[in-house]
PDB file of C-alpha atoms and ligand atoms in Angstrom:
ATOM      1  CA  MET A  15      -1.717 -27.705 137.873  1.00  0.00           C
ATOM      2  CA  ILE A  16      -3.012 -30.792 136.047  1.00  0.00           C
ATOM      3  CA  SER A  17      -0.831 -33.671 134.977  1.00  0.00           C
ATOM      4  CA  LEU A  18      -1.824 -36.890 133.237  1.00  0.00           C
ATOM      5  CA  LYS A  19       0.821 -39.552 132.786  1.00  0.00           C
ATOM      6  CA  ASN A  20       0.190 -42.602 130.595  1.00  0.00           C
ATOM      7  CA  VAL A  21      -3.442 -42.784 131.547  1.00  0.00           C
ATOM      8  CA  SER A  22      -5.309 -45.823 130.245  1.00  0.00           C
ATOM      9  CA  LYS A  23      -8.844 -46.879 130.979  1.00  0.00           C
ATOM     10  CA  TRP A  24     -11.071 -49.776 130.001  1.00  0.00           C
ATOM     11  CA  TYR A  25     -14.805 -50.302 130.142  1.00  0.00           C
ATOM     12  CA  GLY A  26     -14.812 -54.065 130.444  1.00  0.00           C
ATOM     13  CA  HIS A  27     -12.783 -55.237 127.443  1.00  0.00           C
ATOM     14  CA  PHE A  28     -13.176 -51.947 125.584  1.00  0.00           C
ATOM     15  CA  GLN A  29     -10.185 -49.658 125.925  1.00  0.00           C
ATOM     16  CA  VAL A  30     -11.532 -46.114 126.005  1.00  0.00           C
ATOM     17  CA  LEU A  31      -8.241 -44.304 126.819  1.00  0.00           C
ATOM     18  CA  THR A  32      -4.782 -45.390 125.700  1.00  0.00           C
ATOM     19  CA  ASP A  33      -1.629 -43.909 127.201  1.00  0.00           C
ATOM     20  CA  CYS A  34      -2.876 -40.329 127.484  1.00  0.00           C
ATOM     21  CA  SER A  35      -0.312 -37.853 128.791  1.00  0.00           C
ATOM     22  CA  THR A  36      -0.417 -34.091 129.029  1.00  0.00           C
ATOM     23  CA  ILE A  37       0.412 -31.280 131.416  1.00  0.00           C
ATOM     24  CA  VAL A  38      -1.712 -28.192 131.970  1.00  0.00           C
ATOM     25  CA  GLN A  39       0.215 -25.371 133.621  1.00  0.00           C
ATOM     26  CA  LYS A  40      -1.356 -22.919 136.023  1.00  0.00           C
ATOM     27  CA  GLY A  41      -3.255 -20.306 134.025  1.00  0.00           C
ATOM     28  CA  GLU A  42      -3.226 -22.330 130.849  1.00  0.00           C
ATOM     29  CA  VAL A  43      -6.315 -22.892 128.714  1.00  0.00           C
ATOM     30  CA  VAL A  44      -6.327 -26.207 126.890  1.00  0.00           C
ATOM     31  CA  VAL A  45      -9.056 -27.061 124.405  1.00  0.00           C
ATOM     32  CA  VAL A  46      -9.801 -30.741 123.828  1.00  0.00           C
ATOM     33  CA  CYS A  47     -11.448 -31.683 120.554  1.00  0.00           C
ATOM     34  CA  GLY A  48     -11.961 -34.733 118.389  1.00  0.00           C
ATOM     35  CA  PRO A  49     -14.691 -36.875 116.888  1.00  0.00           C
ATOM     36  CA  SER A  50     -17.651 -38.114 118.902  1.00  0.00           C
ATOM     37  CA  GLY A  51     -16.740 -41.213 120.899  1.00  0.00           C
ATOM     38  CA  SER A  52     -13.010 -40.459 120.905  1.00  0.00           C
ATOM     39  CA  GLY A  53     -12.853 -40.328 124.712  1.00  0.00           C
ATOM     40  CA  LYS A  54     -12.924 -36.575 125.406  1.00  0.00           C
ATOM     41  CA  SER A  55     -15.572 -36.749 128.144  1.00  0.00           C
ATOM     42  CA  THR A  56     -13.921 -39.746 129.724  1.00  0.00           C
ATOM     43  CA  LEU A  57     -10.534 -38.036 129.719  1.00  0.00           C
ATOM     44  CA  ILE A  58     -11.783 -34.858 131.331  1.00  0.00           C
ATOM     45  CA  LYS A  59     -13.723 -36.799 133.971  1.00  0.00           C
ATOM     46  CA  THR A  60     -10.589 -38.664 135.001  1.00  0.00           C
ATOM     47  CA  VAL A  61      -9.081 -35.342 136.084  1.00  0.00           C
ATOM     48  CA  ASN A  62     -11.405 -34.952 139.060  1.00  0.00           C
ATOM     49  CA  GLY A  63     -11.832 -38.640 139.688  1.00  0.00           C
ATOM     50  CA  LEU A  64     -15.348 -38.940 138.252  1.00  0.00           C
ATOM     51  CA  GLU A  65     -13.965 -41.783 136.119  1.00  0.00           C
ATOM     52  CA  PRO A  66     -11.425 -44.064 137.775  1.00  0.00           C
ATOM     53  CA  VAL A  67      -8.562 -45.314 135.611  1.00  0.00           C
ATOM     54  CA  GLN A  68      -6.766 -48.647 135.623  1.00  0.00           C
ATOM     55  CA  LYS A  69      -3.359 -47.371 134.587  1.00  0.00           C
ATOM     56  CA  GLY A  70      -1.338 -44.188 134.796  1.00  0.00           C
ATOM     57  CA  GLU A  71      -1.045 -41.228 137.104  1.00  0.00           C
ATOM     58  CA  ILE A  72      -3.210 -38.148 137.450  1.00  0.00           C
ATOM     59  CA  GLU A  73      -2.259 -35.213 139.610  1.00  0.00           C
ATOM     60  CA  VAL A  74      -4.177 -32.006 140.278  1.00  0.00           C
ATOM     61  CA  ASN A  75      -2.599 -29.191 142.230  1.00  0.00           C
ATOM     62  CA  GLY A  76      -0.213 -31.641 143.876  1.00  0.00           C
ATOM     63  CA  THR A  77      -2.915 -34.173 144.780  1.00  0.00           C
ATOM     64  CA  GLN A  78      -2.765 -37.708 143.396  1.00  0.00           C
ATOM     65  CA  VAL A  79      -6.263 -38.291 141.992  1.00  0.00           C
ATOM     66  CA  ASN A  80      -6.212 -42.059 141.558  1.00  0.00           C
ATOM     67  CA  SER A  81      -4.951 -42.908 145.012  1.00  0.00           C
ATOM     68  CA  LYS A  82      -7.114 -44.600 147.610  1.00  0.00           C
ATOM     69  CA  ARG A  83      -5.933 -42.104 150.200  1.00  0.00           C
ATOM     70  CA  THR A  84      -7.233 -39.079 148.300  1.00  0.00           C
ATOM     71  CA  ASN A  85     -10.463 -37.542 149.506  1.00  0.00           C
ATOM     72  CA  LEU A  86     -12.250 -37.174 146.168  1.00  0.00           C
ATOM     73  CA  ALA A  87     -15.044 -35.030 147.571  1.00  0.00           C
ATOM     74  CA  GLN A  88     -12.440 -32.580 148.827  1.00  0.00           C
ATOM     75  CA  LEU A  89     -10.612 -32.617 145.492  1.00  0.00           C
ATOM     76  CA  ARG A  90     -13.808 -32.086 143.491  1.00  0.00           C
ATOM     77  CA  ALA A  91     -14.749 -29.158 145.702  1.00  0.00           C
ATOM     78  CA  HIS A  92     -11.756 -27.338 144.244  1.00  0.00           C
ATOM     79  CA  VAL A  93     -11.951 -28.479 140.639  1.00  0.00           C
ATOM     80  CA  GLY A  94     -14.992 -26.905 139.005  1.00  0.00           C
ATOM     81  CA  MET A  95     -16.825 -28.962 136.422  1.00  0.00           C
ATOM     82  CA  VAL A  96     -19.413 -27.716 133.958  1.00  0.00           C
ATOM     83  CA  PHE A  97     -21.267 -30.208 131.776  1.00  0.00           C
ATOM     84  CA  GLN A  98     -23.289 -30.035 128.610  1.00  0.00           C
ATOM     85  CA  HIS A  99     -26.502 -30.277 130.607  1.00  0.00           C
ATOM     86  CA  PHE A 100     -26.499 -27.718 133.336  1.00  0.00           C
ATOM     87  CA  GLU A 101     -27.392 -30.066 136.177  1.00  0.00           C
ATOM     88  CA  LEU A 102     -28.685 -27.377 138.488  1.00  0.00           C
ATOM     89  CA  PHE A 103     -30.864 -28.559 141.348  1.00  0.00           C
ATOM     90  CA  PRO A 104     -34.378 -27.995 139.930  1.00  0.00           C
ATOM     91  CA  HIS A 105     -36.104 -27.659 143.291  1.00  0.00           C
ATOM     92  CA  LEU A 106     -33.718 -24.953 144.564  1.00  0.00           C
ATOM     93  CA  THR A 107     -33.662 -21.295 143.596  1.00  0.00           C
ATOM     94  CA  ILE A 108     -30.670 -19.908 141.737  1.00  0.00           C
ATOM     95  CA  ILE A 109     -29.120 -18.389 144.848  1.00  0.00           C
ATOM     96  CA  GLU A 110     -29.751 -21.635 146.780  1.00  0.00           C
ATOM     97  CA  ASN A 111     -27.993 -23.518 143.982  1.00  0.00           C
ATOM     98  CA  LEU A 112     -25.013 -21.229 144.467  1.00  0.00           C
ATOM     99  CA  THR A 113     -24.816 -21.529 148.242  1.00  0.00           C
ATOM    100  CA  LEU A 114     -25.567 -25.216 148.919  1.00  0.00           C
ATOM    101  CA  ALA A 115     -22.107 -26.707 148.340  1.00  0.00           C
ATOM    102  CA  GLN A 116     -20.367 -23.723 149.922  1.00  0.00           C
ATOM    103  CA  VAL A 117     -22.231 -24.440 153.163  1.00  0.00           C
ATOM    104  CA  LYS A 118     -22.237 -28.246 153.000  1.00  0.00           C
ATOM    105  CA  VAL A 119     -18.759 -28.888 151.618  1.00  0.00           C
ATOM    106  CA  LEU A 120     -16.704 -25.804 152.471  1.00  0.00           C
ATOM    107  CA  LYS A 121     -18.584 -25.208 155.742  1.00  0.00           C
ATOM    108  CA  ARG A 122     -19.031 -21.528 155.040  1.00  0.00           C
ATOM    109  CA  GLY A 123     -21.592 -19.623 157.025  1.00  0.00           C
ATOM    110  CA  LYS A 124     -24.919 -18.925 155.301  1.00  0.00           C
ATOM    111  CA  ALA A 125     -24.368 -15.169 155.078  1.00  0.00           C
ATOM    112  CA  GLU A 126     -20.886 -15.525 153.671  1.00  0.00           C
ATOM    113  CA  ALA A 127     -22.064 -18.112 151.149  1.00  0.00           C
ATOM    114  CA  ARG A 128     -24.923 -15.894 150.076  1.00  0.00           C
ATOM    115  CA  GLN A 129     -22.627 -12.918 149.642  1.00  0.00           C
ATOM    116  CA  LYS A 130     -20.266 -14.978 147.511  1.00  0.00           C
ATOM    117  CA  GLY A 131     -23.205 -16.325 145.500  1.00  0.00           C
ATOM    118  CA  GLU A 132     -24.522 -12.836 144.848  1.00  0.00           C
ATOM    119  CA  LYS A 133     -21.105 -11.620 143.785  1.00  0.00           C
ATOM    120  CA  LEU A 134     -20.714 -14.412 141.245  1.00  0.00           C
ATOM    121  CA  LEU A 135     -24.279 -14.063 140.028  1.00  0.00           C
ATOM    122  CA  GLU A 136     -23.520 -10.426 139.322  1.00  0.00           C
ATOM    123  CA  ARG A 137     -20.409 -11.438 137.478  1.00  0.00           C
ATOM    124  CA  VAL A 138     -22.390 -13.608 135.052  1.00  0.00           C
ATOM    125  CA  GLY A 139     -25.021 -10.884 134.718  1.00  0.00           C
ATOM    126  CA  LEU A 140     -27.888 -12.671 136.456  1.00  0.00           C
ATOM    127  CA  THR A 141     -28.448 -10.719 139.660  1.00  0.00           C
ATOM    128  CA  ALA A 142     -32.104 -10.154 138.807  1.00  0.00           C
ATOM    129  CA  HIS A 143     -32.759 -13.912 138.710  1.00  0.00           C
ATOM    130  CA  ALA A 144     -31.524 -14.914 142.178  1.00  0.00           C
ATOM    131  CA  SER A 145     -34.925 -15.994 143.488  1.00  0.00           C
ATOM    132  CA  LYS A 146     -36.090 -17.829 140.386  1.00  0.00           C
ATOM    133  CA  TYR A 147     -35.957 -21.566 139.782  1.00  0.00           C
ATOM    134  CA  PRO A 148     -33.735 -23.054 137.051  1.00  0.00           C
ATOM    135  CA  ALA A 149     -36.698 -23.936 134.818  1.00  0.00           C
ATOM    136  CA  GLN A 150     -37.616 -20.239 134.646  1.00  0.00           C
ATOM    137  CA  LEU A 151     -34.275 -19.412 133.003  1.00  0.00           C
ATOM    138  CA  SER A 152     -33.117 -19.945 129.426  1.00  0.00           C
ATOM    139  CA  GLY A 153     -30.497 -22.577 128.672  1.00  0.00           C
ATOM    140  CA  GLY A 154     -27.780 -19.974 128.319  1.00  0.00           C
ATOM    141  CA  GLN A 155     -28.712 -18.401 131.635  1.00  0.00           C
ATOM    142  CA  GLN A 156     -28.754 -21.800 133.354  1.00  0.00           C
ATOM    143  CA  GLN A 157     -25.315 -22.585 132.014  1.00  0.00           C
ATOM    144  CA  ARG A 158     -24.018 -19.246 133.306  1.00  0.00           C
ATOM    145  CA  VAL A 159     -25.473 -20.154 136.712  1.00  0.00           C
ATOM    146  CA  ALA A 160     -23.674 -23.505 136.520  1.00  0.00           C
ATOM    147  CA  ILE A 161     -20.396 -21.672 135.882  1.00  0.00           C
ATOM    148  CA  ALA A 162     -21.063 -19.235 138.740  1.00  0.00           C
ATOM    149  CA  ARG A 163     -21.878 -22.157 141.031  1.00  0.00           C
ATOM    150  CA  ALA A 164     -18.554 -23.794 140.250  1.00  0.00           C
ATOM    151  CA  LEU A 165     -16.717 -20.497 140.813  1.00  0.00           C
ATOM    152  CA  CYS A 166     -18.318 -20.089 144.248  1.00  0.00           C
ATOM    153  CA  MET A 167     -16.026 -22.909 145.403  1.00  0.00           C
ATOM    154  CA  ASP A 168     -12.859 -20.950 144.543  1.00  0.00           C
ATOM    155  CA  PRO A 169     -11.663 -23.674 142.168  1.00  0.00           C
ATOM    156  CA  VAL A 170      -7.975 -24.119 141.334  1.00  0.00           C
ATOM    157  CA  ALA A 171      -9.027 -25.238 137.848  1.00  0.00           C
ATOM    158  CA  MET A 172     -12.181 -25.494 135.769  1.00  0.00           C
ATOM    159  CA  LEU A 173     -13.200 -28.399 133.549  1.00  0.00           C
ATOM    160  CA  PHE A 174     -15.801 -27.901 130.843  1.00  0.00           C
ATOM    161  CA  ASP A 175     -17.406 -30.695 128.818  1.00  0.00           C
ATOM    162  CA  GLU A 176     -19.122 -29.270 125.735  1.00  0.00           C
ATOM    163  CA  PRO A 177     -20.748 -26.470 127.745  1.00  0.00           C
ATOM    164  CA  THR A 178     -22.486 -24.959 124.717  1.00  0.00           C
ATOM    165  CA  SER A 179     -23.495 -28.066 122.755  1.00  0.00           C
ATOM    166  CA  ALA A 180     -26.990 -28.264 124.194  1.00  0.00           C
ATOM    167  CA  LEU A 181     -27.730 -24.568 123.691  1.00  0.00           C
ATOM    168  CA  ASP A 182     -29.704 -22.814 120.999  1.00  0.00           C
ATOM    169  CA  PRO A 183     -27.294 -20.939 118.728  1.00  0.00           C
ATOM    170  CA  GLU A 184     -28.286 -17.501 119.975  1.00  0.00           C
ATOM    171  CA  MET A 185     -27.270 -18.447 123.518  1.00  0.00           C
ATOM    172  CA  ILE A 186     -23.856 -19.865 122.776  1.00  0.00           C
ATOM    173  CA  ASN A 187     -22.020 -16.562 122.852  1.00  0.00           C
ATOM    174  CA  GLU A 188     -23.316 -15.406 126.230  1.00  0.00           C
ATOM    175  CA  VAL A 189     -21.783 -18.558 127.729  1.00  0.00           C
ATOM    176  CA  LEU A 190     -18.570 -18.354 125.704  1.00  0.00           C
ATOM    177  CA  ASP A 191     -18.166 -14.698 126.748  1.00  0.00           C
ATOM    178  CA  VAL A 192     -18.140 -15.727 130.416  1.00  0.00           C
ATOM    179  CA  MET A 193     -15.579 -18.427 129.632  1.00  0.00           C
ATOM    180  CA  VAL A 194     -13.373 -16.043 127.657  1.00  0.00           C
ATOM    181  CA  GLU A 195     -13.393 -13.636 130.578  1.00  0.00           C
ATOM    182  CA  LEU A 196     -12.419 -16.420 132.967  1.00  0.00           C
ATOM    183  CA  ALA A 197      -9.590 -17.464 130.680  1.00  0.00           C
ATOM    184  CA  GLN A 198      -8.328 -13.911 130.402  1.00  0.00           C
ATOM    185  CA  GLU A 199      -8.318 -13.607 134.181  1.00  0.00           C
ATOM    186  CA  GLY A 200      -5.892 -16.503 134.349  1.00  0.00           C
ATOM    187  CA  MET A 201      -8.102 -19.436 135.318  1.00  0.00           C
ATOM    188  CA  THR A 202      -6.601 -22.830 134.538  1.00  0.00           C
ATOM    189  CA  MET A 203      -9.057 -24.481 132.179  1.00  0.00           C
ATOM    190  CA  MET A 204      -9.557 -27.723 130.262  1.00  0.00           C
ATOM    191  CA  VAL A 205     -12.369 -27.285 127.804  1.00  0.00           C
ATOM    192  CA  VAL A 206     -13.909 -29.958 125.603  1.00  0.00           C
ATOM    193  CA  THR A 207     -15.523 -27.990 122.815  1.00  0.00           C
ATOM    194  CA  HIS A 208     -15.947 -27.743 119.079  1.00  0.00           C
ATOM    195  CA  GLU A 209     -16.169 -23.965 119.282  1.00  0.00           C
ATOM    196  CA  MET A 210     -12.988 -23.253 117.378  1.00  0.00           C
ATOM    197  CA  GLY A 211     -13.585 -19.505 117.598  1.00  0.00           C
ATOM    198  CA  PHE A 212     -13.243 -19.838 121.357  1.00  0.00           C
ATOM    199  CA  ALA A 213     -10.122 -21.979 120.916  1.00  0.00           C
ATOM    200  CA  ARG A 214      -8.531 -19.448 118.587  1.00  0.00           C
ATOM    201  CA  LYS A 215      -9.290 -16.617 120.950  1.00  0.00           C
ATOM    202  CA  VAL A 216      -8.101 -17.964 124.300  1.00  0.00           C
ATOM    203  CA  ALA A 217      -6.584 -21.441 124.060  1.00  0.00           C
ATOM    204  CA  ASN A 218      -2.893 -21.858 124.719  1.00  0.00           C
ATOM    205  CA  ARG A 219      -2.928 -25.387 123.402  1.00  0.00           C
ATOM    206  CA  VAL A 220      -5.240 -27.730 121.559  1.00  0.00           C
ATOM    207  CA  ILE A 221      -5.433 -31.451 122.220  1.00  0.00           C
ATOM    208  CA  PHE A 222      -6.915 -33.576 119.464  1.00  0.00           C
ATOM    209  CA  MET A 223      -8.200 -37.025 120.420  1.00  0.00           C
ATOM    210  CA  ASP A 224      -9.095 -39.973 118.268  1.00  0.00           C
ATOM    211  CA  GLU A 225     -10.009 -43.504 119.357  1.00  0.00           C
ATOM    212  CA  GLY A 226      -8.952 -42.899 122.949  1.00  0.00           C
ATOM    213  CA  LYS A 227      -5.548 -41.497 122.114  1.00  0.00           C
ATOM    214  CA  ILE A 228      -4.136 -37.997 122.267  1.00  0.00           C
ATOM    215  CA  VAL A 229      -3.153 -37.756 118.624  1.00  0.00           C
ATOM    216  CA  GLU A 230      -2.047 -34.151 118.781  1.00  0.00           C
ATOM    217  CA  ASP A 231      -1.132 -31.771 121.607  1.00  0.00           C
ATOM    218  CA  ALA A 232       0.092 -28.533 120.122  1.00  0.00           C
ATOM    219  CA  PRO A 233       0.186 -24.785 120.649  1.00  0.00           C
ATOM    220  CA  LYS A 234      -2.983 -23.242 119.248  1.00  0.00           C
ATOM    221  CA  ASP A 235      -1.454 -21.663 116.169  1.00  0.00           C
ATOM    222  CA  ALA A 236       0.513 -24.755 115.236  1.00  0.00           C
ATOM    223  CA  PHE A 237      -2.628 -26.836 115.543  1.00  0.00           C
ATOM    224  CA  PHE A 238      -4.811 -24.620 113.388  1.00  0.00           C
ATOM    225  CA  ASP A 239      -2.241 -23.599 110.815  1.00  0.00           C
ATOM    226  CA  ASN A 240      -0.459 -26.867 110.420  1.00  0.00           C
ATOM    227  CA  PRO A 241      -2.050 -29.909 112.071  1.00  0.00           C
ATOM    228  CA  LYS A 242       0.409 -32.766 111.904  1.00  0.00           C
ATOM    229  CA  SER A 243      -1.890 -35.749 111.743  1.00  0.00           C
ATOM    230  CA  PRO A 244      -4.151 -36.417 108.764  1.00  0.00           C
ATOM    231  CA  ARG A 245      -6.983 -37.172 111.181  1.00  0.00           C
ATOM    232  CA  ALA A 246      -6.772 -33.759 112.823  1.00  0.00           C
ATOM    233  CA  ARG A 247      -6.582 -32.106 109.405  1.00  0.00           C
ATOM    234  CA  ASP A 248      -9.624 -34.045 108.283  1.00  0.00           C
ATOM    235  CA  PHE A 249     -11.482 -33.077 111.473  1.00  0.00           C
ATOM    236  CA  LEU A 250     -10.668 -29.387 111.024  1.00  0.00           C
ATOM    237  CA  ASP A 251     -11.744 -29.490 107.375  1.00  0.00           C
ATOM    238  CA  LYS A 252     -15.115 -30.823 108.456  1.00  0.00           C
ATOM    239  CA  ILE A 253     -15.864 -28.350 111.236  1.00  0.00           C
ATOM    240  CA  LEU A 254     -14.265 -25.102 110.067  1.00  0.00           C
TER     241      LEU A 254
HETATM  242  P1  ADP B   9     -16.550 -38.327 123.597  1.00  0.00           P
HETATM  243  O1  ADP B   9     -16.797 -37.471 124.775  1.00  0.00           O
HETATM  244  O2  ADP B   9     -15.293 -37.996 122.851  1.00  0.00           O
HETATM  245  O3  ADP B   9     -17.725 -38.373 122.656  1.00  0.00           O
HETATM  246  P2  ADP B   9     -16.696 -40.492 125.503  1.00  0.00           P
HETATM  247  O4  ADP B   9     -15.583 -40.292 126.447  1.00  0.00           O
HETATM  248  O5  ADP B   9     -18.047 -40.099 125.947  1.00  0.00           O
HETATM  249  O6  ADP B   9     -16.330 -39.821 124.101  1.00  0.00           O
HETATM  250  O7  ADP B   9     -16.787 -42.028 125.100  1.00  0.00           O
HETATM  251  C1  ADP B   9     -15.685 -42.727 124.543  1.00  0.00           C
HETATM  252  C2  ADP B   9     -16.088 -44.153 124.246  1.00  0.00           C
HETATM  253  O8  ADP B   9     -16.361 -44.842 125.465  1.00  0.00           O
HETATM  254  C3  ADP B   9     -17.335 -44.281 123.386  1.00  0.00           C
HETATM  255  O9  ADP B   9     -17.145 -45.343 122.488  1.00  0.00           O
HETATM  256  C4  ADP B   9     -18.406 -44.605 124.384  1.00  0.00           C
HETATM  257  O10 ADP B   9     -19.413 -45.356 123.782  1.00  0.00           O
HETATM  258  C5  ADP B   9     -17.654 -45.386 125.430  1.00  0.00           C
HETATM  259  N1  ADP B   9     -18.234 -45.224 126.776  1.00  0.00           N
HETATM  260  C6  ADP B   9     -18.429 -44.050 127.423  1.00  0.00           C
HETATM  261  N2  ADP B   9     -18.947 -44.255 128.650  1.00  0.00           N
HETATM  262  C7  ADP B   9     -19.076 -45.607 128.781  1.00  0.00           C
HETATM  263  C8  ADP B   9     -19.550 -46.475 129.829  1.00  0.00           C
HETATM  264  N3  ADP B   9     -19.976 -45.963 131.008  1.00  0.00           N
HETATM  265  N4  ADP B   9     -19.525 -47.796 129.601  1.00  0.00           N
HETATM  266  C9  ADP B   9     -19.078 -48.300 128.436  1.00  0.00           C
HETATM  267  N5  ADP B   9     -18.621 -47.556 127.410  1.00  0.00           N
HETATM  268  C10 ADP B   9     -18.619 -46.226 127.575  1.00  0.00           C
HETATM  269 MG1   MG B  10     -18.396 -36.234 125.241  1.00  0.00          MG
END
């Protein structure tokens, strides 16, 4: 579903990604972790073309991402992305947040879009909040709306960049629960997170990054029980 081949990227003279390669199969859940500044956000943003790269190949669901001929808006419509900060439209109600892109990008009719929005709102347990504005919801609720909004587009894969890092501790689990459910239903997911409980529960593989490189890419159990690189071991010692 997602393939990165020797991806390298520079910001000016600073090389932020060096020769990153990995393959995420359909239905796989891959957790990306590593120290702050190691390039996790940059890597995940290259997958839907939010960050262009200077070298390497990226393919999503058969579409070449870094090709001039690719319609990035079309690609992004089908690759859901959820960020640390929920980025809901503040001036739109929750249900309007869920229907806007369906109508504008997928050209769905208003009634169909609304129905889909309501269905996904129910799924994340927020039916009662449809007519509220984002600011009236807690952080955890807003993040669940952000996930529902991405799901409204029938994504082929979901990308998450530290979706719980900005949340108060008591709200982390309500968001992780939604993500666990998604994973168990077979959604293809790349998740940047330091929530190792989540990784242990649903990840197929863990990627560990350091200084722009994929230092380790291993099945979950191998990663946790026996990390190969000293840097990954050191990282796990610090956060577990
Ligand atoms: P992570 O998500 O692992 O914390 P990032 O991908 O955000 O890491 O950043 C990796 C490195 O690239 C950091 O050193 C960061 O300062 C740098 N960086 C990120 N975005 C930019 C940018 N737009 N311009 C220049 N440097 C950047
Ligand atoms: Mg980051």
